[in-house]
mmCIF file of C-alpha atoms in Angstrom:
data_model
loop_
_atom_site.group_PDB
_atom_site.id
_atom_site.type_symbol
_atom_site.label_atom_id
_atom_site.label_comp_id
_atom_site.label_asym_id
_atom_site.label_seq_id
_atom_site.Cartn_x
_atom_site.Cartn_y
_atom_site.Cartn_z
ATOM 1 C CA UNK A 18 115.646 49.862 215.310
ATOM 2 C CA UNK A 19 114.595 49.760 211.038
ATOM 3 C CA UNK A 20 113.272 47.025 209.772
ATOM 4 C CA UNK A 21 114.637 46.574 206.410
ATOM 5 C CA UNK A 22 112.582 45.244 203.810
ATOM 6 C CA UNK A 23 114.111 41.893 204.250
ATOM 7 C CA UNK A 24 112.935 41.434 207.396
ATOM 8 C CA UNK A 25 109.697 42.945 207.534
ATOM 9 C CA UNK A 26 108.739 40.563 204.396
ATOM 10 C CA UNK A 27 107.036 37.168 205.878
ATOM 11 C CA UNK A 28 108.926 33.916 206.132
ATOM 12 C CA UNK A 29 107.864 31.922 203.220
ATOM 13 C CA UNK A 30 109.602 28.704 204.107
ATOM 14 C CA UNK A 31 111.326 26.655 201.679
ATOM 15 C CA UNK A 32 108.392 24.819 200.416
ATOM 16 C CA UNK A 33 106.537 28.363 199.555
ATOM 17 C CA UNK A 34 105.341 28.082 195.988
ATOM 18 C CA UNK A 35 107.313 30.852 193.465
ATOM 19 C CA UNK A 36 105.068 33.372 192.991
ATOM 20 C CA UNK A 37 103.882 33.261 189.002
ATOM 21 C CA UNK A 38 104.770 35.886 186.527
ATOM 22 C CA UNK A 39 102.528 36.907 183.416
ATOM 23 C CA UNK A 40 104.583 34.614 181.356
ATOM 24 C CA UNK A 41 103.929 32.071 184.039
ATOM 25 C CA UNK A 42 100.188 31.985 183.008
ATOM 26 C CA UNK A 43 100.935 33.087 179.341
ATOM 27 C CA UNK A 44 102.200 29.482 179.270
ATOM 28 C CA UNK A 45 99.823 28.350 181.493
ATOM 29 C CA UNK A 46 96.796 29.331 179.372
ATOM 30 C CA UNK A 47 98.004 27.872 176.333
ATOM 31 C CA UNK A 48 99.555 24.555 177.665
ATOM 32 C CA UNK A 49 95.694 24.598 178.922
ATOM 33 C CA UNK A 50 94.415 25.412 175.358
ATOM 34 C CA UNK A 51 96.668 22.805 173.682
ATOM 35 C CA UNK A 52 95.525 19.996 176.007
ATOM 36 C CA UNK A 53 91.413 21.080 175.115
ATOM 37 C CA UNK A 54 92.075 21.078 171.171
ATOM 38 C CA UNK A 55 94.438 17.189 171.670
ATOM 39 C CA UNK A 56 91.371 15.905 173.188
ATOM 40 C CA UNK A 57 89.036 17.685 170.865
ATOM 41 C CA UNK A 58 91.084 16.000 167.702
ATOM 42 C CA UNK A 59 90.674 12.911 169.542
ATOM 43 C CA UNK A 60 87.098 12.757 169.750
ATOM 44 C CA UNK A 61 86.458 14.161 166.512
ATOM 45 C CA UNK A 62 88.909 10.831 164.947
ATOM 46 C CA UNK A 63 87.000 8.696 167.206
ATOM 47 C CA UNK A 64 84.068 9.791 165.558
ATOM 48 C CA UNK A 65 85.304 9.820 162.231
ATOM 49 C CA UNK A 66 86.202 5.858 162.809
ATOM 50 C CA UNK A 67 82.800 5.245 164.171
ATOM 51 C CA UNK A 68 80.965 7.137 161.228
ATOM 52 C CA UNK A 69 82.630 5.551 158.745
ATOM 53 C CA UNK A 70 84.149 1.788 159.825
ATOM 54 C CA UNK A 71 81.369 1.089 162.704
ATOM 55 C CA UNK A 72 78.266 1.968 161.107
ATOM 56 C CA UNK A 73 79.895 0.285 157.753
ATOM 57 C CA UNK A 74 80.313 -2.689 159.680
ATOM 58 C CA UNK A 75 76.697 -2.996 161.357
ATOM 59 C CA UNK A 76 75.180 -1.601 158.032
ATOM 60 C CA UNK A 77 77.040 -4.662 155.983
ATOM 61 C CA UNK A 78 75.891 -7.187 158.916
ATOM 62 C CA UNK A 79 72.268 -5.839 158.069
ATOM 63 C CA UNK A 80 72.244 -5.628 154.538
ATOM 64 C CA UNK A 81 73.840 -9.476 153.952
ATOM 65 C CA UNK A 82 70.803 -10.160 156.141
ATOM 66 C CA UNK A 83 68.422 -8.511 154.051
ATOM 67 C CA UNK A 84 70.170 -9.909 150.493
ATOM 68 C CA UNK A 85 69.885 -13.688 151.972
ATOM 69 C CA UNK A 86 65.866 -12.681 152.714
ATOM 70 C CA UNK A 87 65.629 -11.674 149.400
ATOM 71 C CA UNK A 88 67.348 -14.392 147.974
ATOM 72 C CA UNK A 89 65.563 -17.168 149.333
ATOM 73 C CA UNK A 90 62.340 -15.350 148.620
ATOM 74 C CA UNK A 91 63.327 -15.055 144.714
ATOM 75 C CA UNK A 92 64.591 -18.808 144.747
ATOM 76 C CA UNK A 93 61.031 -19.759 145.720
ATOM 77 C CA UNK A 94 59.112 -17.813 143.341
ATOM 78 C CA UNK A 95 58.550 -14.912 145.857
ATOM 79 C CA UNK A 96 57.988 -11.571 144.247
ATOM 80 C CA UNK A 97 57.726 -8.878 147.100
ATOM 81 C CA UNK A 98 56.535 -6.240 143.856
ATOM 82 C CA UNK A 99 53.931 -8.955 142.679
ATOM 83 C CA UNK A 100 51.923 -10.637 145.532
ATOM 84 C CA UNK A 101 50.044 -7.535 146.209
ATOM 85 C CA UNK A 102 51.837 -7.138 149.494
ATOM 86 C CA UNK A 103 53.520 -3.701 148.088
ATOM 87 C CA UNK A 104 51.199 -0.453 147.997
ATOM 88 C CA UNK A 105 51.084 0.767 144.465
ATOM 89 C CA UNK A 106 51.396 4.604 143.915
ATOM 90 C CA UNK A 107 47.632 5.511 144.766
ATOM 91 C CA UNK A 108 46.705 2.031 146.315
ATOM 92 C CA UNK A 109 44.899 1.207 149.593
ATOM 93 C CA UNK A 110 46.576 -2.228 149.668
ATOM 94 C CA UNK A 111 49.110 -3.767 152.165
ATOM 95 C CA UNK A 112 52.024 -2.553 151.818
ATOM 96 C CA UNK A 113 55.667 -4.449 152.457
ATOM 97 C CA UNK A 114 56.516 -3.791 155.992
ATOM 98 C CA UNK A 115 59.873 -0.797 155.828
ATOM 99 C CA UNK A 116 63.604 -1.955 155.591
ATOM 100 C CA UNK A 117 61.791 -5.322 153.788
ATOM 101 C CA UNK A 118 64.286 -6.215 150.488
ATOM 102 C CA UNK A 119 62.635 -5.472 147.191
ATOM 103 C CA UNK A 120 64.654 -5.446 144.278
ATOM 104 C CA UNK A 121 68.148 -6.072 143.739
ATOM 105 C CA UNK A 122 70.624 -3.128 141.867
ATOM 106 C CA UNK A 123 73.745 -3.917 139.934
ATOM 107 C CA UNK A 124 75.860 -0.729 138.280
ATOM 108 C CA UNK A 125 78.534 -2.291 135.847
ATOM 109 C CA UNK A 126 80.432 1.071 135.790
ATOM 110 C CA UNK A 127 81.248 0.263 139.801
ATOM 111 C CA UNK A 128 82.247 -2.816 139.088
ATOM 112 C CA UNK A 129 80.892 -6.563 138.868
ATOM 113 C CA UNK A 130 81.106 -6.947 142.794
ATOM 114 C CA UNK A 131 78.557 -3.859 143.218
ATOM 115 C CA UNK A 132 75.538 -6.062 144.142
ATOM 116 C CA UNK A 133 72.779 -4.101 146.679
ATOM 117 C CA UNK A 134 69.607 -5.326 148.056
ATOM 118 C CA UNK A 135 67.196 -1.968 147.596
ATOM 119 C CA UNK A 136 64.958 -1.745 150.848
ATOM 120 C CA UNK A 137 61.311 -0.504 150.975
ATOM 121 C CA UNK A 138 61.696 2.990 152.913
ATOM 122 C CA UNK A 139 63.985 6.181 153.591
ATOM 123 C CA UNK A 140 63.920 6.718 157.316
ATOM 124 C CA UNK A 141 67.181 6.445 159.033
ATOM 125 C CA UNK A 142 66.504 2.750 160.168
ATOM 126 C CA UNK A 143 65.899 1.417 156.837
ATOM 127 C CA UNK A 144 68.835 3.045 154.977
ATOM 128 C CA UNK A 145 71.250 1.741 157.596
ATOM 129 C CA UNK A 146 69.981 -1.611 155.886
ATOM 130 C CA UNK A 147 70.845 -0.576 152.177
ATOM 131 C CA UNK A 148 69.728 1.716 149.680
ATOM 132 C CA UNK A 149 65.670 3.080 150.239
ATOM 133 C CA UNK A 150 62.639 2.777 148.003
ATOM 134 C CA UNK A 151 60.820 6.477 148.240
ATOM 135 C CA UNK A 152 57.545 5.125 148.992
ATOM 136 C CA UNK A 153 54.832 6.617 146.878
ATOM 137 C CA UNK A 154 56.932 6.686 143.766
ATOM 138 C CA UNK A 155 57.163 4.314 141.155
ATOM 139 C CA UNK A 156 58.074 0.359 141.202
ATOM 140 C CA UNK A 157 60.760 -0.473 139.299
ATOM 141 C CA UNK A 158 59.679 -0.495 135.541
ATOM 142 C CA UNK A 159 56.522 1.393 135.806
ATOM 143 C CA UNK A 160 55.989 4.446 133.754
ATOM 144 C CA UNK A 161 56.746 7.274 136.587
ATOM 145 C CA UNK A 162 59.779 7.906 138.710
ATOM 146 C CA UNK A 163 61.302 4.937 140.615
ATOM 147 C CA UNK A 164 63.253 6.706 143.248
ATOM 148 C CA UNK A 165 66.068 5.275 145.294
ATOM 149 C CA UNK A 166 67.927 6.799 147.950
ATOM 150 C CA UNK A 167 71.490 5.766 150.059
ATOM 151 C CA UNK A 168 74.694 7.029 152.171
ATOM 152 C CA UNK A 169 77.290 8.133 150.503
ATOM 153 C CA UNK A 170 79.823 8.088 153.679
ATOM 154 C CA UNK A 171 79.508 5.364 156.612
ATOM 155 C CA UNK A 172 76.084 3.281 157.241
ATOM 156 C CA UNK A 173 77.102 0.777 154.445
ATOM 157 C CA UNK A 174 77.688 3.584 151.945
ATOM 158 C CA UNK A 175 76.182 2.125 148.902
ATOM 159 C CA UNK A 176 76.380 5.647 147.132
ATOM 160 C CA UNK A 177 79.768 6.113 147.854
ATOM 161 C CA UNK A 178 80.822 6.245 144.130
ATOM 162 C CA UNK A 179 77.609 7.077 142.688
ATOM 163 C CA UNK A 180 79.554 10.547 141.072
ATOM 164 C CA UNK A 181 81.823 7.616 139.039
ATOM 165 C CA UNK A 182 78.476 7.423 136.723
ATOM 166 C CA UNK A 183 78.694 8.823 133.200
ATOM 167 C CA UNK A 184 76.135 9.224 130.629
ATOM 168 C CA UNK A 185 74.792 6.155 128.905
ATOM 169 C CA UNK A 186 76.265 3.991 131.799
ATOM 170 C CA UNK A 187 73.683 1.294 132.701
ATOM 171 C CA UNK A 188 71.874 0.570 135.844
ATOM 172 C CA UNK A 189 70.401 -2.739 136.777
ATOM 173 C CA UNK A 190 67.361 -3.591 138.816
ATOM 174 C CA UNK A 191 66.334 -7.068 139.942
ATOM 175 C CA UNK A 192 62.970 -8.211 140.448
ATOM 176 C CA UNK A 193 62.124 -11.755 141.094
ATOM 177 C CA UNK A 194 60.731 -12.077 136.720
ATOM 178 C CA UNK A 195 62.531 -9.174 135.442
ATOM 179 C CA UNK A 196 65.660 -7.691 134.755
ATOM 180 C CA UNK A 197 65.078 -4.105 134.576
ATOM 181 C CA UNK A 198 68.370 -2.257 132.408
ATOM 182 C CA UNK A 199 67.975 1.805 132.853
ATOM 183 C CA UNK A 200 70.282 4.141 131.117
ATOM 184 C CA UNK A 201 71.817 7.307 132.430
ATOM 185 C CA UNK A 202 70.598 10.693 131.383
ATOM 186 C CA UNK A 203 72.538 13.333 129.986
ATOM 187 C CA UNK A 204 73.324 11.513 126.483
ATOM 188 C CA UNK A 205 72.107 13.467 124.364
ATOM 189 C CA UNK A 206 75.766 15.516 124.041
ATOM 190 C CA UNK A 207 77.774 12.449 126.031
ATOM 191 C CA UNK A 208 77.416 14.609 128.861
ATOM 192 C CA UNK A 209 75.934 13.672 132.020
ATOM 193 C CA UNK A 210 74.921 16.537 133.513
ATOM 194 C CA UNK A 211 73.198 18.320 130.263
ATOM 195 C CA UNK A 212 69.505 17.831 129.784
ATOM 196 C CA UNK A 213 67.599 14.807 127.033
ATOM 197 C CA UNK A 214 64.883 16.122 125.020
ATOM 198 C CA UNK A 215 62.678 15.975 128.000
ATOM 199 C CA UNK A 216 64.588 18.490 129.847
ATOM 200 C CA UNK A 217 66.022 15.764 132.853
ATOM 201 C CA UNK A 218 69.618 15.873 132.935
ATOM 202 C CA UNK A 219 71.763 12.548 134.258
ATOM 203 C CA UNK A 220 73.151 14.653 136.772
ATOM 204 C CA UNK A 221 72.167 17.265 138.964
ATOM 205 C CA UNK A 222 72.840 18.926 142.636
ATOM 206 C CA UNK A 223 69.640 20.225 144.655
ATOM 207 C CA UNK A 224 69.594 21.241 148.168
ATOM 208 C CA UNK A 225 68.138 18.802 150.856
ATOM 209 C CA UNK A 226 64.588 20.463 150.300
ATOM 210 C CA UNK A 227 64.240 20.121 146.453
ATOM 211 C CA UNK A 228 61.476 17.313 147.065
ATOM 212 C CA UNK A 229 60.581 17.915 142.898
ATOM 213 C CA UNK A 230 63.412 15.409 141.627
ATOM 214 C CA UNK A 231 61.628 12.664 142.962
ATOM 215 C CA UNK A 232 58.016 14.111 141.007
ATOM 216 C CA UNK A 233 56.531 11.507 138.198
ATOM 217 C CA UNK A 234 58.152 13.937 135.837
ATOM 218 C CA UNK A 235 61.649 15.229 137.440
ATOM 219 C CA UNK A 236 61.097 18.776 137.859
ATOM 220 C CA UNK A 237 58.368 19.337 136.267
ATOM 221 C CA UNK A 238 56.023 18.880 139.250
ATOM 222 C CA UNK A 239 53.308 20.403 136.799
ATOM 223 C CA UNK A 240 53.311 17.434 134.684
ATOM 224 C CA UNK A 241 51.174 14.816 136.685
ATOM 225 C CA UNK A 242 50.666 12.205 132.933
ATOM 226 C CA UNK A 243 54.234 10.660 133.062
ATOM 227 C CA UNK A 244 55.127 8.944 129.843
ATOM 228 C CA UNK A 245 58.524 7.742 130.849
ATOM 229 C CA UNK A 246 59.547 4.541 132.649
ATOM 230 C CA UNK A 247 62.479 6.563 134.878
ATOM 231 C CA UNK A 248 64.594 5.955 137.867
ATOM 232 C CA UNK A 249 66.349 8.766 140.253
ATOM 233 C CA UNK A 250 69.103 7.917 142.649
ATOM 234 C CA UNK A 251 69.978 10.719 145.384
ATOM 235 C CA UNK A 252 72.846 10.783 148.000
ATOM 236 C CA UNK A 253 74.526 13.440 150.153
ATOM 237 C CA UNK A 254 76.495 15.755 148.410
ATOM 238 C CA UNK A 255 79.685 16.343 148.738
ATOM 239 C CA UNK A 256 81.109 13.708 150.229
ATOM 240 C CA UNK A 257 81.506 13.842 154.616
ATOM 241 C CA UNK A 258 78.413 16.815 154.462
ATOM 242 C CA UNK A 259 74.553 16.464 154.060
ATOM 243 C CA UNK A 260 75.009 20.227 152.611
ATOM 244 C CA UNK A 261 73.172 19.321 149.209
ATOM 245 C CA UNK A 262 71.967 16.418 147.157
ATOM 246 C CA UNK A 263 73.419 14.955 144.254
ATOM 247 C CA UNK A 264 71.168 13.711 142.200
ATOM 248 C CA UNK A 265 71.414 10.986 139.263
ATOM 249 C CA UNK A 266 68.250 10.525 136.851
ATOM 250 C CA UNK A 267 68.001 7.403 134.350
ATOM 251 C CA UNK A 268 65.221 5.719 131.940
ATOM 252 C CA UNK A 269 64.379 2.230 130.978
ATOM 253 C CA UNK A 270 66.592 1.084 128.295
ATOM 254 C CA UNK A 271 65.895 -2.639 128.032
ATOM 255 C CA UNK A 272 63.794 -5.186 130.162
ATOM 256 C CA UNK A 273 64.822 -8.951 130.572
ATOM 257 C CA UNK A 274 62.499 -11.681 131.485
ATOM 258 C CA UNK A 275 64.350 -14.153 133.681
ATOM 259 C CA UNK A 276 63.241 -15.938 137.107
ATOM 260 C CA UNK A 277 65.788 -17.466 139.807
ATOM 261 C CA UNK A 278 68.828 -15.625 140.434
ATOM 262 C CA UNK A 279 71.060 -16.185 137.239
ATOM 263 C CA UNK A 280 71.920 -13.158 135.138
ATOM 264 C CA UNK A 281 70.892 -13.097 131.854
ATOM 265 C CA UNK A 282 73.543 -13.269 129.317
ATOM 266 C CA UNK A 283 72.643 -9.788 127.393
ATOM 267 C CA UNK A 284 72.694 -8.096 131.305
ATOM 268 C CA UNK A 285 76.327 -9.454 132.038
ATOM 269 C CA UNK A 286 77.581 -8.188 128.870
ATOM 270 C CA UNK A 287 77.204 -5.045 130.144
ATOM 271 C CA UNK A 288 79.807 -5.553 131.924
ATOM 272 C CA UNK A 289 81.905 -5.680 129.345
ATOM 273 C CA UNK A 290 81.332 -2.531 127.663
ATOM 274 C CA UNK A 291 81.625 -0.266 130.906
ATOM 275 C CA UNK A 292 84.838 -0.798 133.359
ATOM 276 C CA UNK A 293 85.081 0.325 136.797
#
């Protein structure tokens, strides 16, 4: 007798998976690919939310720690710049210990809640505490370059806005004697990122490596006799990348002698003449 085909194919039973066609894994595949890139968008958020709220969160925890530190030091006479604790550009003495609250820095153009303790020291540790003192550069209100670095996105972010800056806008530094009021570059046309007569603009984007910004002399790593009492802000640039630096370059406008904590009556009127 012929077996037909029917019968010579095996008895698959009624619980016999179908077999799959090419669509079968077409759809497969991508059902497979769909699931990977959902979980990959999740991750990436929850890193997103952990950049930016988390470490904002610790980084505010540690900098209200370092601003009370500060404060009660001021409030007792306490100068952390004065008491020959802090090395001097060039000095053998002590130096404050890192992530230690120096000075305290006010921009009016951000508004009249901007209020930072600046810490002594860039690593990663110290700027999760506030904005950095580059140690080695100036103090604030020495002739030289007074050079301050911070986030711009997540760990506190105390740069966040630093691009709102226009020429002329002032910047305020707190010492425990002396209010130190520094201009922004880049007035010369009303336009921040042109150069002064010196050839330092208010504005300027480097790459991560351009170490001659924070120079005596911005720059001009050639001139080592600074005449100017200058300060230099830098932050990533743009914002969410560490592509490039933005830079921001000011000088000493005005200095105010006041102890305690009260702000002088000329520095608050500042605030008056530049809104957020």
């Amino acid at each position: 007798m012929v077996e037909t085909i029917e019968e010579a194919a095996p008895d698959r039973g009624p619980d016999a998976a179908p077999t799959k066609t090419w669509g079968d894994w077409v759809r497969f595949v991508l059902r497979g690919v769909g699931q990977i890139l959902i979980s990959a968008g999740v991750i990436v958020l929850l890193f997103v939310v952990y950049e930016v709220y988390i470490t904002n969160y610790f980084a505010h925890e540690a900098q209200s720690k370092v601003k009370n530190e500060l404060r009660t030091e001021i409030a007792q006479g306490n100068d952390p710049l004065g008491d020959g604790r802090l090395r001097l550009p060039g000095s053998k003495a002590p130096s404050v210990p890192d992530g230690t609250g120096i000075a305290f820095l006010y921009m009016p153009r951000l508004g009249a809640d901007y209020a930072w303790a600046i810490v002594q020291g860039t690593n990663d540790a110290d700027l999760e505490k506030g904005p950095g003192h580059y140690v080695g550069t100036a103090l604030p209100g020495q002739v030289g370059n007074f050079a301050v670095a911070g986030h711009r996105v997540g760990k506190g972010e105390p740069f966040l806005n630093l691009d709102h800056l226009q020429a002329g806008d002032t910047v305020i530094v707190q010492t425990e004697s002396k209010w130190f009021v520094y201009r922004v570059k880049g007035m010369q046309h009303n336009n921040i990122d042109s150069t002064d007569s010196d050839g330092i603009p208010g504005r300027e984007i480097v790459s991560p490596s351009d170490g001659d910004v924070l120079d005596a002399v911005p720059d001009h790593p050639s001139d080592s006799t600074p005449t100017e009492r200058l300060m230099t802000m830098t932050t990533c640039h743009p914002k969410f990348t560490a592509a490039q630096r933005m830079v921001i370059h000011a000088v000493l406008w005005k200095t105010y002698s006041a102890s305690g904590l009260t702000m002088p009556a000329p520095v608050k009127a500042l605030y008056n003449t530049q809104g957020s």
